[in-house]
Short mmCIF file of N, CA and C in Angstrom, two decimals:
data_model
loop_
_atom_site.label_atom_id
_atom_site.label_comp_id
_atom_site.label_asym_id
_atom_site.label_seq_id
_atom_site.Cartn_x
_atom_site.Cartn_y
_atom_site.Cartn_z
N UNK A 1378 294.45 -52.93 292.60
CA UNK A 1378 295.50 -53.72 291.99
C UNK A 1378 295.79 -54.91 292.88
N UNK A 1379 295.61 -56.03 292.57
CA UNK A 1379 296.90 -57.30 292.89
C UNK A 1379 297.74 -57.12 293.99
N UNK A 1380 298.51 -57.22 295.07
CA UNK A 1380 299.17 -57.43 295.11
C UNK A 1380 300.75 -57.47 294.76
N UNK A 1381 301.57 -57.23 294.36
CA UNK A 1381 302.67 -57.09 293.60
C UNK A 1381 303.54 -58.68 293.53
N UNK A 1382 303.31 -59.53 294.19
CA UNK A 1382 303.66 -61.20 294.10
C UNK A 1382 302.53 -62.12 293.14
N UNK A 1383 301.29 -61.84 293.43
CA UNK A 1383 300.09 -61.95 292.51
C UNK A 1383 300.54 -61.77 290.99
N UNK A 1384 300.88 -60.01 291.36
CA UNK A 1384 300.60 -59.92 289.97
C UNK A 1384 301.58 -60.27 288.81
N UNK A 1385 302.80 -60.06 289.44
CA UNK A 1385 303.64 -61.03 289.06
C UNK A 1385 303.93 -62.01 288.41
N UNK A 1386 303.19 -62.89 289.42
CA UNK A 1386 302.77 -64.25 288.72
C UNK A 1386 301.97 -64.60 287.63
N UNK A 1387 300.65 -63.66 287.99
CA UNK A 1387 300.12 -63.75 286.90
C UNK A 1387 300.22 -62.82 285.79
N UNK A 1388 300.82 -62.10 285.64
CA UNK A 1388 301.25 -61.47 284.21
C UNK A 1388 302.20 -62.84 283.85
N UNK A 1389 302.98 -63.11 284.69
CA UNK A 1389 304.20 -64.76 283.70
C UNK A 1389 302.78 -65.53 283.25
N UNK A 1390 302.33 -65.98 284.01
CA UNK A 1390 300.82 -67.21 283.17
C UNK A 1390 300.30 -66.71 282.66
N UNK A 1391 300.08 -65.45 281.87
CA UNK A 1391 299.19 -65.26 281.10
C UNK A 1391 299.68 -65.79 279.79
N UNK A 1392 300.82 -65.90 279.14
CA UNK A 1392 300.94 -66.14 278.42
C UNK A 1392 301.11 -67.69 278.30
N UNK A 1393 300.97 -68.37 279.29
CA UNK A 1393 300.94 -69.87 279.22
C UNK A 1393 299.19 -70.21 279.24
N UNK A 1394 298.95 -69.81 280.20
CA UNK A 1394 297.45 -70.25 280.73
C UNK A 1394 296.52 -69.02 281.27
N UNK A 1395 295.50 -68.56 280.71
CA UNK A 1395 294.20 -67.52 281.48
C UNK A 1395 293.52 -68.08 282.27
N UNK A 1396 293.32 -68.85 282.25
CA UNK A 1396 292.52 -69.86 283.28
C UNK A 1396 293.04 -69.71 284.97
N UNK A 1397 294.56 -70.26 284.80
CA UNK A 1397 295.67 -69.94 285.93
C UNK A 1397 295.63 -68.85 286.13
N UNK A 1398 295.73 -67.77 285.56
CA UNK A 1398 296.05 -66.32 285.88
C UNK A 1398 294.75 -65.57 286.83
N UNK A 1399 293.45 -66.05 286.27
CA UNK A 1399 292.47 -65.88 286.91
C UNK A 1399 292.28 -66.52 288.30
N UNK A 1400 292.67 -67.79 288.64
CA UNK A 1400 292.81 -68.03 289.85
C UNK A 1400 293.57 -68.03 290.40
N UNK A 1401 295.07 -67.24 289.94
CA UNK A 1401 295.80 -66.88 290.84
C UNK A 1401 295.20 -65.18 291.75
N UNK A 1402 294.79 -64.81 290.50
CA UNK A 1402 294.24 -63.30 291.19
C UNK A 1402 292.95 -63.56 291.98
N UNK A 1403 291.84 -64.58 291.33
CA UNK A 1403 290.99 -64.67 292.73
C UNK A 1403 291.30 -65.23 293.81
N UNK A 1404 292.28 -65.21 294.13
CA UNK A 1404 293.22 -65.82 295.27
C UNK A 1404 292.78 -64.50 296.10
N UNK A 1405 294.25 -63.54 295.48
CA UNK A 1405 294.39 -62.19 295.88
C UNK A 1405 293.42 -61.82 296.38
N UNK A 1406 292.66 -61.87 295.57
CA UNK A 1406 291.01 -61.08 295.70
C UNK A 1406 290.84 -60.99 297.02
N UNK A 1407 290.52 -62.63 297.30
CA UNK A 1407 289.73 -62.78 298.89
C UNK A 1407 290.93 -62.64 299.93
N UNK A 1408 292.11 -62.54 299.55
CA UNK A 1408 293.10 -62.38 300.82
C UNK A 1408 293.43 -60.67 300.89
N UNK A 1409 293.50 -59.97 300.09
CA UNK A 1409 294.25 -58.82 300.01
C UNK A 1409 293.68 -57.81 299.49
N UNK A 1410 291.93 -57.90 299.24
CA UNK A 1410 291.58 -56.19 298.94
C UNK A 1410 290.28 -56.51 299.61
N UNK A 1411 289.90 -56.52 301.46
CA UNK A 1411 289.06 -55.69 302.05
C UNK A 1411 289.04 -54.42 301.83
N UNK A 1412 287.68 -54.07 301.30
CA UNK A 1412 287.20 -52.75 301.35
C UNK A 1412 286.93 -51.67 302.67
N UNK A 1413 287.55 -50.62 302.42
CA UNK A 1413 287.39 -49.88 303.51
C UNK A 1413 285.76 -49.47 304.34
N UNK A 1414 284.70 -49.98 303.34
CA UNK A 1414 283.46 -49.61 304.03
C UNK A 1414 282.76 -50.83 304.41
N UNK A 1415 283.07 -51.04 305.42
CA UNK A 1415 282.11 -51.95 306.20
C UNK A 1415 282.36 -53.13 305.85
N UNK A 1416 283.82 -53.34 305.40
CA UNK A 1416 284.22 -54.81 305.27
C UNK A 1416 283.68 -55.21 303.66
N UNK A 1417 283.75 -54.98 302.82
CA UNK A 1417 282.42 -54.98 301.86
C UNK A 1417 283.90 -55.71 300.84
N UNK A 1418 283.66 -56.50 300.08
CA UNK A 1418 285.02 -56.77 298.77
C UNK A 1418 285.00 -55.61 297.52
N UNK A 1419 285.96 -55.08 297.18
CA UNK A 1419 286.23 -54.23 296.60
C UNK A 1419 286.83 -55.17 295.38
N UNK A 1420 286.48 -55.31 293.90
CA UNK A 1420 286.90 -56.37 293.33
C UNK A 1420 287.60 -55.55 292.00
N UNK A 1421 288.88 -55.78 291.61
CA UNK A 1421 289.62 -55.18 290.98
C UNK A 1421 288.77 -55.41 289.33
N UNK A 1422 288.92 -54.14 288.50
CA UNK A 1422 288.21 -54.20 287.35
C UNK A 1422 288.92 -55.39 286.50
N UNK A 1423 289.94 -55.71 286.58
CA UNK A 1423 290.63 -56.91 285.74
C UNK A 1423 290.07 -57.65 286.18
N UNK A 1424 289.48 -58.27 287.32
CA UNK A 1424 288.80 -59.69 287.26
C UNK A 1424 287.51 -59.41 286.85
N UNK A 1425 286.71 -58.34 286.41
CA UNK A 1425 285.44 -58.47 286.45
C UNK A 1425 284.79 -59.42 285.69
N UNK A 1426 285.54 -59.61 284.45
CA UNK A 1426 284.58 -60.49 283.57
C UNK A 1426 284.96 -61.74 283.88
N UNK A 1427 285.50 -62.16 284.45
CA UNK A 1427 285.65 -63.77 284.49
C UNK A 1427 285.02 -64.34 285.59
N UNK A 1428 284.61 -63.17 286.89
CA UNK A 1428 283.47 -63.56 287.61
C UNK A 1428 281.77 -63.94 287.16
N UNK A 1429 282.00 -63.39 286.04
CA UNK A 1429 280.67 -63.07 285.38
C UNK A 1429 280.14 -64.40 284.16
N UNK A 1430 281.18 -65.45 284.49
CA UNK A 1430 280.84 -66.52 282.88
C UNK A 1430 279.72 -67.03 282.80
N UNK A 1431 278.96 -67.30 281.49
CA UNK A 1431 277.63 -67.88 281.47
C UNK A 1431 277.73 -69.48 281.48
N UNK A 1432 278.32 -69.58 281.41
CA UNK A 1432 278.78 -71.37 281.21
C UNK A 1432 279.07 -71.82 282.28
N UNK A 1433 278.82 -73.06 283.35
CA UNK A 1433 278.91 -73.72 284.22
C UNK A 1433 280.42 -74.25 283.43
N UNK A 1434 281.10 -74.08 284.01
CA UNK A 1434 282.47 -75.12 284.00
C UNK A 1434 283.29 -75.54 285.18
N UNK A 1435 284.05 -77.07 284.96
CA UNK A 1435 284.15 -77.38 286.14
C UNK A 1435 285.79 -78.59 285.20
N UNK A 1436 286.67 -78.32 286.14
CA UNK A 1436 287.83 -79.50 285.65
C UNK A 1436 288.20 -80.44 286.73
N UNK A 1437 288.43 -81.48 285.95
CA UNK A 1437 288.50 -82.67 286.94
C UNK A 1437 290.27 -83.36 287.07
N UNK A 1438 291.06 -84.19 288.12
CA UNK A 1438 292.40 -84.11 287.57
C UNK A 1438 292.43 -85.71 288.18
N UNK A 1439 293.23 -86.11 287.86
CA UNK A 1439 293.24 -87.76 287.67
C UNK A 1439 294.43 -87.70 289.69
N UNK A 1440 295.26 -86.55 289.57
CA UNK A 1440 295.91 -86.57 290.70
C UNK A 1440 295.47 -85.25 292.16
N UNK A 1441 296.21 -85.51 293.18
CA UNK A 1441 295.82 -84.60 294.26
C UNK A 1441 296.93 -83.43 294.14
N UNK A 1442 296.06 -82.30 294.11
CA UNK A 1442 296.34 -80.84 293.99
C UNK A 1442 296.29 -80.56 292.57
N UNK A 1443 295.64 -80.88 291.67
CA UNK A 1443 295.41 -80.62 289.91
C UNK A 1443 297.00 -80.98 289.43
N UNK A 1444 296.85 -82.24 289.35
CA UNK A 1444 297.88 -82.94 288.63
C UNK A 1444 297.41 -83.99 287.91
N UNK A 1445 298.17 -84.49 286.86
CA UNK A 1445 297.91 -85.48 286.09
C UNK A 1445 297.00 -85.25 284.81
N UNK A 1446 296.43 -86.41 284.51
CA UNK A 1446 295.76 -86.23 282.96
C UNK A 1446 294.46 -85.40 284.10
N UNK A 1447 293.71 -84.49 282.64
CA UNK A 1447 292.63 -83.69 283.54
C UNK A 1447 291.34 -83.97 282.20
N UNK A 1448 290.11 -83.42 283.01
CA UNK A 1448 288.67 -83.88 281.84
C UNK A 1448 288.34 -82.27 282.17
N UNK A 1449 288.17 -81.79 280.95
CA UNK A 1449 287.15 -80.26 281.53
C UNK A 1449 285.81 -80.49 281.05
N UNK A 1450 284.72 -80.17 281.80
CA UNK A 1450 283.38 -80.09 281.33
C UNK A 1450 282.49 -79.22 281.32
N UNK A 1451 281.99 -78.66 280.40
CA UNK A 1451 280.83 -77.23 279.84
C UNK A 1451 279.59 -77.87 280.25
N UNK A 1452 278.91 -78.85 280.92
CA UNK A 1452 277.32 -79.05 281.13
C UNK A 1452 277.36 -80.57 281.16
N UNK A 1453 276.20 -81.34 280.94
CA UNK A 1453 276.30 -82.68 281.52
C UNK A 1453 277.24 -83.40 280.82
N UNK A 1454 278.01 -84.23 282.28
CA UNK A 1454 278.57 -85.85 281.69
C UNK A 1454 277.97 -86.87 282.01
N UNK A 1455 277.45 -87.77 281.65
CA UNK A 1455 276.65 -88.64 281.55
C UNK A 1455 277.98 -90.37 281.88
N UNK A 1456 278.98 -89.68 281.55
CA UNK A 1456 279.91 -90.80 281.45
C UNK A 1456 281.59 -90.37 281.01
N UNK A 1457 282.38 -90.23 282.59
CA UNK A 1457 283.58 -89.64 282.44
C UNK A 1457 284.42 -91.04 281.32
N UNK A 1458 284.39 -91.80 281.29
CA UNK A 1458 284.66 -92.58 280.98
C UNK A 1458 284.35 -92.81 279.15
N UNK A 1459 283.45 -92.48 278.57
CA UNK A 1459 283.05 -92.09 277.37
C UNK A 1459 283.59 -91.02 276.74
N UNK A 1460 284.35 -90.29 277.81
CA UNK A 1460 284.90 -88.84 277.28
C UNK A 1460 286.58 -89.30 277.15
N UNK A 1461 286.88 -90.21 277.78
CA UNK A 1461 288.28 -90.98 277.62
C UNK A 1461 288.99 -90.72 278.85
N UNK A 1462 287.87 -90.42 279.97
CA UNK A 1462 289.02 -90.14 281.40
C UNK A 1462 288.30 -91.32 282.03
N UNK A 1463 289.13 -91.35 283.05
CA UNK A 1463 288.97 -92.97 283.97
C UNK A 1463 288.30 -92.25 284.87
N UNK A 1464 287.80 -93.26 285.61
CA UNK A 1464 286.79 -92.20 287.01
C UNK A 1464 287.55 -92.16 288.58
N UNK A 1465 289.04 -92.05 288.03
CA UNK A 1465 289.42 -91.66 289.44
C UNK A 1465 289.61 -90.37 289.40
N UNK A 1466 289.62 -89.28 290.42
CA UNK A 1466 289.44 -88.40 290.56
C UNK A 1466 289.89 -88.08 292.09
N UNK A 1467 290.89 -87.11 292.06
CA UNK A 1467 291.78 -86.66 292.64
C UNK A 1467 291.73 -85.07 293.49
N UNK A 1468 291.38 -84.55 292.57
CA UNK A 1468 291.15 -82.66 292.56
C UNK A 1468 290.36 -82.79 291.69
N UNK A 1469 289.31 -81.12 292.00
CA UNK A 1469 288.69 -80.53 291.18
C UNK A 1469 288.64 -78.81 291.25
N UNK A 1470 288.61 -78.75 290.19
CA UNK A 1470 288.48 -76.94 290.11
C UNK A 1470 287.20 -76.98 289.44
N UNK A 1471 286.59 -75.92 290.06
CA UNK A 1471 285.25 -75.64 289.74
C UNK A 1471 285.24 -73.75 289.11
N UNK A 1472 285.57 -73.62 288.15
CA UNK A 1472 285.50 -72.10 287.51
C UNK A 1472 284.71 -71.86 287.84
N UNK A 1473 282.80 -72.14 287.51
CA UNK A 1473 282.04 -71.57 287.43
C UNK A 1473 280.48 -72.26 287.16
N UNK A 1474 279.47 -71.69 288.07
CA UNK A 1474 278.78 -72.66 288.35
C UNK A 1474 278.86 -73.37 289.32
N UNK A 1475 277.15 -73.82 289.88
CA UNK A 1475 277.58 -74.85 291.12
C UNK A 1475 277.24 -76.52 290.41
N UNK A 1476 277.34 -77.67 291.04
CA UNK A 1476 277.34 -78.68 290.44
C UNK A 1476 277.11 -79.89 291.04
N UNK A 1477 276.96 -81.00 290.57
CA UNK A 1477 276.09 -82.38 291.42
C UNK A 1477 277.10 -83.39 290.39
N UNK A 1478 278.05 -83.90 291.60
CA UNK A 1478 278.97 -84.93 290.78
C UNK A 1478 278.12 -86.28 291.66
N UNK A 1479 278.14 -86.97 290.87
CA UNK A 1479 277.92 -88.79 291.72
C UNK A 1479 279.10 -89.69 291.17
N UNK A 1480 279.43 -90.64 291.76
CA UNK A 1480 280.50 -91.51 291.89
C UNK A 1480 280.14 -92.41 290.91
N UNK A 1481 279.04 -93.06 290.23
CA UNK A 1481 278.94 -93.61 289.01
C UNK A 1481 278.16 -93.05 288.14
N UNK A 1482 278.70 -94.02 286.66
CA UNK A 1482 278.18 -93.07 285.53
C UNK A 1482 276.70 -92.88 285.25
N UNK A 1483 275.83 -92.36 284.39
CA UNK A 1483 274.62 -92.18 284.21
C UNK A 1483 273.82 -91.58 285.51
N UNK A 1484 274.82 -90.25 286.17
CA UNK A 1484 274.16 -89.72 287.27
C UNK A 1484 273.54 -90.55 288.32
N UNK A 1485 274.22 -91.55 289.12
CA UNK A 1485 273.97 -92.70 289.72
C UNK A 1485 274.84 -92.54 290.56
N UNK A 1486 274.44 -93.14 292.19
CA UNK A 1486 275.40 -93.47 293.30
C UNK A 1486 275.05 -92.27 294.00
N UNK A 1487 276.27 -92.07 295.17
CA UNK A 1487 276.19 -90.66 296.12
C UNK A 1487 277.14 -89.22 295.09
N UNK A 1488 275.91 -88.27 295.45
CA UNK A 1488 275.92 -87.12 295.01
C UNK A 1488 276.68 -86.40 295.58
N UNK A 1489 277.22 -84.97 295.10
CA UNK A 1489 278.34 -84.42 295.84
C UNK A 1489 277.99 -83.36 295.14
N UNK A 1490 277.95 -82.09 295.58
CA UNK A 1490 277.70 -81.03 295.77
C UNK A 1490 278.58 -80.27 295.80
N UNK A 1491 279.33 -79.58 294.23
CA UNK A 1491 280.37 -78.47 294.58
C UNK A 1491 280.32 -77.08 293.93
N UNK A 1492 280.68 -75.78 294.89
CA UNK A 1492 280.24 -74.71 294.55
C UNK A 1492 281.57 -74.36 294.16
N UNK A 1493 281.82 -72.91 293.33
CA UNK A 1493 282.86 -72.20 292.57
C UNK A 1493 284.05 -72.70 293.76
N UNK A 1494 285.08 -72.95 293.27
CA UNK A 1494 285.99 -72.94 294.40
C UNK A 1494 287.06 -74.48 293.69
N UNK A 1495 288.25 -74.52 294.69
CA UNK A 1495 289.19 -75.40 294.39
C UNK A 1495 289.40 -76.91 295.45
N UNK A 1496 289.23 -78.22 295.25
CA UNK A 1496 289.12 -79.30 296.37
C UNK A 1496 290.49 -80.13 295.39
N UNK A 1497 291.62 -79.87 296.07
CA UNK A 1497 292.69 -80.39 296.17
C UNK A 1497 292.84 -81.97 296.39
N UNK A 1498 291.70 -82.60 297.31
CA UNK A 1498 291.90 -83.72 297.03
C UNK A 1498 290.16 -84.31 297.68
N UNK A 1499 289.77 -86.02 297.45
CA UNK A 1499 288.51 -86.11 297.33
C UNK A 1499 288.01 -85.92 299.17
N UNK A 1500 288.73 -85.57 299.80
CA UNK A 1500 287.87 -85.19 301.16
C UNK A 1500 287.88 -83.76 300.96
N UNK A 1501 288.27 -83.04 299.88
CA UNK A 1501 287.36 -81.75 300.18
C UNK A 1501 286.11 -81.43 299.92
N UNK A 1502 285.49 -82.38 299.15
CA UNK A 1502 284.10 -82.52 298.70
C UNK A 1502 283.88 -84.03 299.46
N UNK A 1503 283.92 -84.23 300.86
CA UNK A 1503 283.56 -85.55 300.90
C UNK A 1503 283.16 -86.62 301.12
N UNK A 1504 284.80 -86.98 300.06
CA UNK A 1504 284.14 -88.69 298.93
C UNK A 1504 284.98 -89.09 299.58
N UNK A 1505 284.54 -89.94 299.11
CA UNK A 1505 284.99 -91.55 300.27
C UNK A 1505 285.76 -92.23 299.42
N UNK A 1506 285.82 -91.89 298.20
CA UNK A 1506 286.99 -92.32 297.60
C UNK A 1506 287.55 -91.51 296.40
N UNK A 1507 288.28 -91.56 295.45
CA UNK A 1507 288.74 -91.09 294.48
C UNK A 1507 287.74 -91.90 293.00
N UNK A 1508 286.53 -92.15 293.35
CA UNK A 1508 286.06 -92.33 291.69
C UNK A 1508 284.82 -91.25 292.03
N UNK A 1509 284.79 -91.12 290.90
CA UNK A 1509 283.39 -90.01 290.14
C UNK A 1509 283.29 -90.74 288.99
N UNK A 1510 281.95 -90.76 288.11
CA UNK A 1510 281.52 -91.15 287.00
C UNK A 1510 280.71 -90.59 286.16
N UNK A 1511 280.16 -89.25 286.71
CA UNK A 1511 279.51 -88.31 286.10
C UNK A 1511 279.08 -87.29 287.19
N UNK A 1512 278.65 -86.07 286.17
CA UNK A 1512 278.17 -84.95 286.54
C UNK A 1512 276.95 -84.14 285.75
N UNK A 1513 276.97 -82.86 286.24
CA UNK A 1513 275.99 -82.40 285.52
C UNK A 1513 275.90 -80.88 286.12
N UNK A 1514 275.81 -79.82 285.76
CA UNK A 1514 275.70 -78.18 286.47
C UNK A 1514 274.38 -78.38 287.25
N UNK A 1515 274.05 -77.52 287.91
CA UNK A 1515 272.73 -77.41 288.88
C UNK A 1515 272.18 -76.43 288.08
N UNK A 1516 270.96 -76.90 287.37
CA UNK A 1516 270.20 -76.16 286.71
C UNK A 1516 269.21 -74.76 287.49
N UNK A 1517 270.14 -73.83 286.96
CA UNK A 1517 268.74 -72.53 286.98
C UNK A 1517 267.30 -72.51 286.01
N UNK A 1518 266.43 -71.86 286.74
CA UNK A 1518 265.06 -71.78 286.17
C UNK A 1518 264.91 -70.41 285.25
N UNK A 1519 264.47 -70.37 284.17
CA UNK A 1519 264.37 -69.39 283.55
C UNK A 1519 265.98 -69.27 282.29
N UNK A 1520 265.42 -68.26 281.64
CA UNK A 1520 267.04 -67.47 280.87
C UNK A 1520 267.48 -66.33 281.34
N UNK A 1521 266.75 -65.58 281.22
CA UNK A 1521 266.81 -63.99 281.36
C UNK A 1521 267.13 -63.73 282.78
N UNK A 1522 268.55 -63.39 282.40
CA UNK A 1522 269.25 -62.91 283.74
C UNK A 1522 269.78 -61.65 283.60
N UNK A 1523 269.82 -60.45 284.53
CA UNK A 1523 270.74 -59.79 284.46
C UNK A 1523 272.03 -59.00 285.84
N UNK A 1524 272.84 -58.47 285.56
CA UNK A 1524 273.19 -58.37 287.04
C UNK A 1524 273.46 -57.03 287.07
N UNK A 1525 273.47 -56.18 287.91
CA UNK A 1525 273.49 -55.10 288.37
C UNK A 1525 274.62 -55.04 289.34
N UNK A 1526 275.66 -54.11 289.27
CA UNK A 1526 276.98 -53.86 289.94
C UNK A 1526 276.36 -52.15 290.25
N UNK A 1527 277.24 -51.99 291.49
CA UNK A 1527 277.30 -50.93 292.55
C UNK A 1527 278.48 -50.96 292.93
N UNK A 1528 278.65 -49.36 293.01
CA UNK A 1528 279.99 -48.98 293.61
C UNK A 1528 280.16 -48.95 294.86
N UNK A 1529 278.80 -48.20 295.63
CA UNK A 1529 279.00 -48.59 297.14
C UNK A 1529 278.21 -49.52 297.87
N UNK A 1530 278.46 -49.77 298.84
CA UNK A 1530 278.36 -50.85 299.52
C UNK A 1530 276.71 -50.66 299.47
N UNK A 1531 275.85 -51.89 300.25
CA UNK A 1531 274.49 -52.59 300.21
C UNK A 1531 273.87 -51.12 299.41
N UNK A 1532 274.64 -51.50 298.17
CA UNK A 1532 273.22 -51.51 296.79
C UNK A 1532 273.19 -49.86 296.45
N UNK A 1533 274.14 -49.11 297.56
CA UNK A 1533 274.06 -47.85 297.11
C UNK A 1533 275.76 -47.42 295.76
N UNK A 1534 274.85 -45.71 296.01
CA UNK A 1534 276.23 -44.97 294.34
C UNK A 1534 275.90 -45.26 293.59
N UNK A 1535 276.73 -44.80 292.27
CA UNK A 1535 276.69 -44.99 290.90
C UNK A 1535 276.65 -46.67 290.73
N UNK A 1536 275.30 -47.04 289.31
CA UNK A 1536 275.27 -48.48 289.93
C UNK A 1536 275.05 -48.51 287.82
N UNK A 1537 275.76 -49.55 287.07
CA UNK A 1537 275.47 -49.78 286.13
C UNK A 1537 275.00 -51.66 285.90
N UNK A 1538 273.71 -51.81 284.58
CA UNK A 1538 272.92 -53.36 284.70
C UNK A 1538 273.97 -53.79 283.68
N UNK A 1539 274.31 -55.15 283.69
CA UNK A 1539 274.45 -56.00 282.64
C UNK A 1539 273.46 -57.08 282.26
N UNK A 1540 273.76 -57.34 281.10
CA UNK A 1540 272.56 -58.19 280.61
C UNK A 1540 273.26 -59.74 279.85
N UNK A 1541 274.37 -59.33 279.65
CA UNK A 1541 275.17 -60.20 278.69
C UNK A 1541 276.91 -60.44 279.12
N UNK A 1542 277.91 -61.32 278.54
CA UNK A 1542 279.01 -60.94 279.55
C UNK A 1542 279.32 -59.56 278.74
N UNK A 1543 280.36 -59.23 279.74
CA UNK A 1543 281.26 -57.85 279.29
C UNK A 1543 282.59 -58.28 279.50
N UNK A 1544 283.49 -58.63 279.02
CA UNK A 1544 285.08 -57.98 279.18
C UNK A 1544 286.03 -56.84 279.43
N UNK A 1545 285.21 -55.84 279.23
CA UNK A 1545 285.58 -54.49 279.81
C UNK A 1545 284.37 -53.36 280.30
N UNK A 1546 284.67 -53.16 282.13
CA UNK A 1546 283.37 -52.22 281.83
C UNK A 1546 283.74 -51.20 281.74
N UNK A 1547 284.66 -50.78 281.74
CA UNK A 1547 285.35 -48.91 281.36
C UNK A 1547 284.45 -49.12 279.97
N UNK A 1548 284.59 -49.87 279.22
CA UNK A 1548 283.86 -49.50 277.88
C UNK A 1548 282.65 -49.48 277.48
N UNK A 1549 282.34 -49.88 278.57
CA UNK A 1549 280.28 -49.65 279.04
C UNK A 1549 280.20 -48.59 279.81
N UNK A 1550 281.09 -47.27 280.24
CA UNK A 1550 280.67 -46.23 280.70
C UNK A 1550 280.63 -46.52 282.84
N UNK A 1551 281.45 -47.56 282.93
CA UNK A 1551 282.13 -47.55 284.41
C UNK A 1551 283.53 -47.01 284.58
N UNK A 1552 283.54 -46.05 285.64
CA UNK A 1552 284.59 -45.46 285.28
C UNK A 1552 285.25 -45.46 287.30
N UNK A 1553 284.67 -46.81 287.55
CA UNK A 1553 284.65 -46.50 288.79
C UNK A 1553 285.65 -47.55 289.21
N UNK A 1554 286.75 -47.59 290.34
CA UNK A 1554 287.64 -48.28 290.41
C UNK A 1554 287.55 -49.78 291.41
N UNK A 1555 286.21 -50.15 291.88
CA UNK A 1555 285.54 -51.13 292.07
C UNK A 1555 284.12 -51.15 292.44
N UNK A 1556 283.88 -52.68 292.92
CA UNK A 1556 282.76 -52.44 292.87
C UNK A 1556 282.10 -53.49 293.95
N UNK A 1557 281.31 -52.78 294.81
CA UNK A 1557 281.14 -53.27 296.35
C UNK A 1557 280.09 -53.95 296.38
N UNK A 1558 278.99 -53.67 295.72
CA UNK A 1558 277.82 -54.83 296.00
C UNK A 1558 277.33 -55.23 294.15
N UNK A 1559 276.63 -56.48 294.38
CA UNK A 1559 275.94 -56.74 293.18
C UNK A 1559 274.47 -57.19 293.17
N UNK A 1560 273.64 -57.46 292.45
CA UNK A 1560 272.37 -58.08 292.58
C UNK A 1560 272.32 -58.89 291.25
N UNK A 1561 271.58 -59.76 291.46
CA UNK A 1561 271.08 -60.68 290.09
C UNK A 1561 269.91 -60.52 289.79
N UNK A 1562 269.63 -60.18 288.76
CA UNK A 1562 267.61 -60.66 288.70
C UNK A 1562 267.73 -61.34 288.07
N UNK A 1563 266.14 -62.32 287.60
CA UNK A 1563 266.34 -63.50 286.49
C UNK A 1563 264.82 -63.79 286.47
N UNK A 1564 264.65 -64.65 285.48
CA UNK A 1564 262.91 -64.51 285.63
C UNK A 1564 262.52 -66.04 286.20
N UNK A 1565 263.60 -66.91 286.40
CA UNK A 1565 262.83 -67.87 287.44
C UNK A 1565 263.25 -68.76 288.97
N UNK A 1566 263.99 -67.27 289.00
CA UNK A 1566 264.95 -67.32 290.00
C UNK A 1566 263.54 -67.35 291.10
#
C-alpha cells in the first residue's frame, strides 16, 4: 500500500485526473516501498498497469513545474506549432516511453534525450533554452513483445507472462502481493 499521505492524495485526484494520481503514487513507489530482499522494488498491484502502457506518451507545458497551456503527444510531432502550441517549453512529463525532442520543427537542431520521468524546467533535460519544435518516441525494433513478472527477486518464485496490457492481474490468476523482478522479450530487441 501507498503510504497513507500518498494515498490520500491520490484517491482526492482520482476523480479529477488519473494521470496525476499515477504520478503521485509513482512517487511513493520509489521513496517508500524498498523490498525486504536484497533491496529489490516491491511494486504495489494498483500501479501495475500503468507501468506497463504500449503507447510512448510524453506532455509538454508552456510554464516551469507543469504549468500553463500544455501539448500531449502519442508518437511523432513533426511541428509543435501545427498542433497550436508555441515552442516554448518549460516542463515536461514523460509517462511513457523514451524520446528525442530537438529545438526546431521537422526534427531539426540539438536533440535531447528524455527517459520516463518528470523535468520541471529546461535544464533538466539540458536545453539551453525554453524552445522545442518537435519530437518523436525512440523507436523499438520488432512488435512482439512480452513481459514476464516475478515475485521474487533476480527472476526467481511464482512468475506469470504478459503479452498485452492488463489492468488487473488478480484477474489473470496473480494472487501475489508484489512483484520483485521483471524481464521483457521482444523479437527485435
Amino acid at each position: 500500500m501507498p503510504c497513507s499521505s500518498c494515498w490520500k492524495a491520490a484517491k482526492k485526484k482520482t476523480k479529477q485526473k488519473t494521470k496525476q494520481t499515477q504520478t503521485i503514487l509513482k512517487r511513493c513507489i520509489c521513496k517508500r516501498f524498498p523490498s525486504a530482499q536484497n533491496g529489490a522494488l516491491a511494486v504495489p498491484l494498483l500501479l501495475t498497469a500503468s507501468l506497463f502502457s504500449s503507447l510512448p506518451q510524453i506532455t509538454f507545458y508552456e510554464g516551469k513545474c507543469f504549468t500553463g497551456r500544455k501539448l500531449e503527444v502519442c508518437g511523432s510531432c513533426g511541428s509543435f506549432q501545427d498542433r497550436g502550441f508555441l515552442n516554448r517549453v518549460n516542463s515536461i512529463c514523460v509517462q511513457s516511453g523514451a524520446w528525442v525532442c530537438f529545438d526546431h520543427p521537422d526534427f531539426r537542431g540539438q536533440q535531447y534525450i528524455l527517459e520516463h520521468g518528470e523535468y520541471p524546467d529546461f535544464y533538466r533535460w539540458n536545453g539551453r533554452s525554453d524552445h522545442l519544435g518537435s519530437c518523436r518516441p525512440v523507436g523499438m525494433h520488432g512488435e512482439h513483445y512480452r513481459i514476464e513478472i516475478f515475485e521474487g527477486s533476480h527472476f526467481s518464485g511464482p512468475s506469470l507472462e504478459l503479452t498485452e496490457d492488463c489492468s488487473f492481474l488478480q484477474g489473470q490468476g496473480w494472487d501475489k502481493t508484489c512483484i520483485n523482478a521483471l524481464k521483457v522479450y521482444g523479437d527485435g530487441a
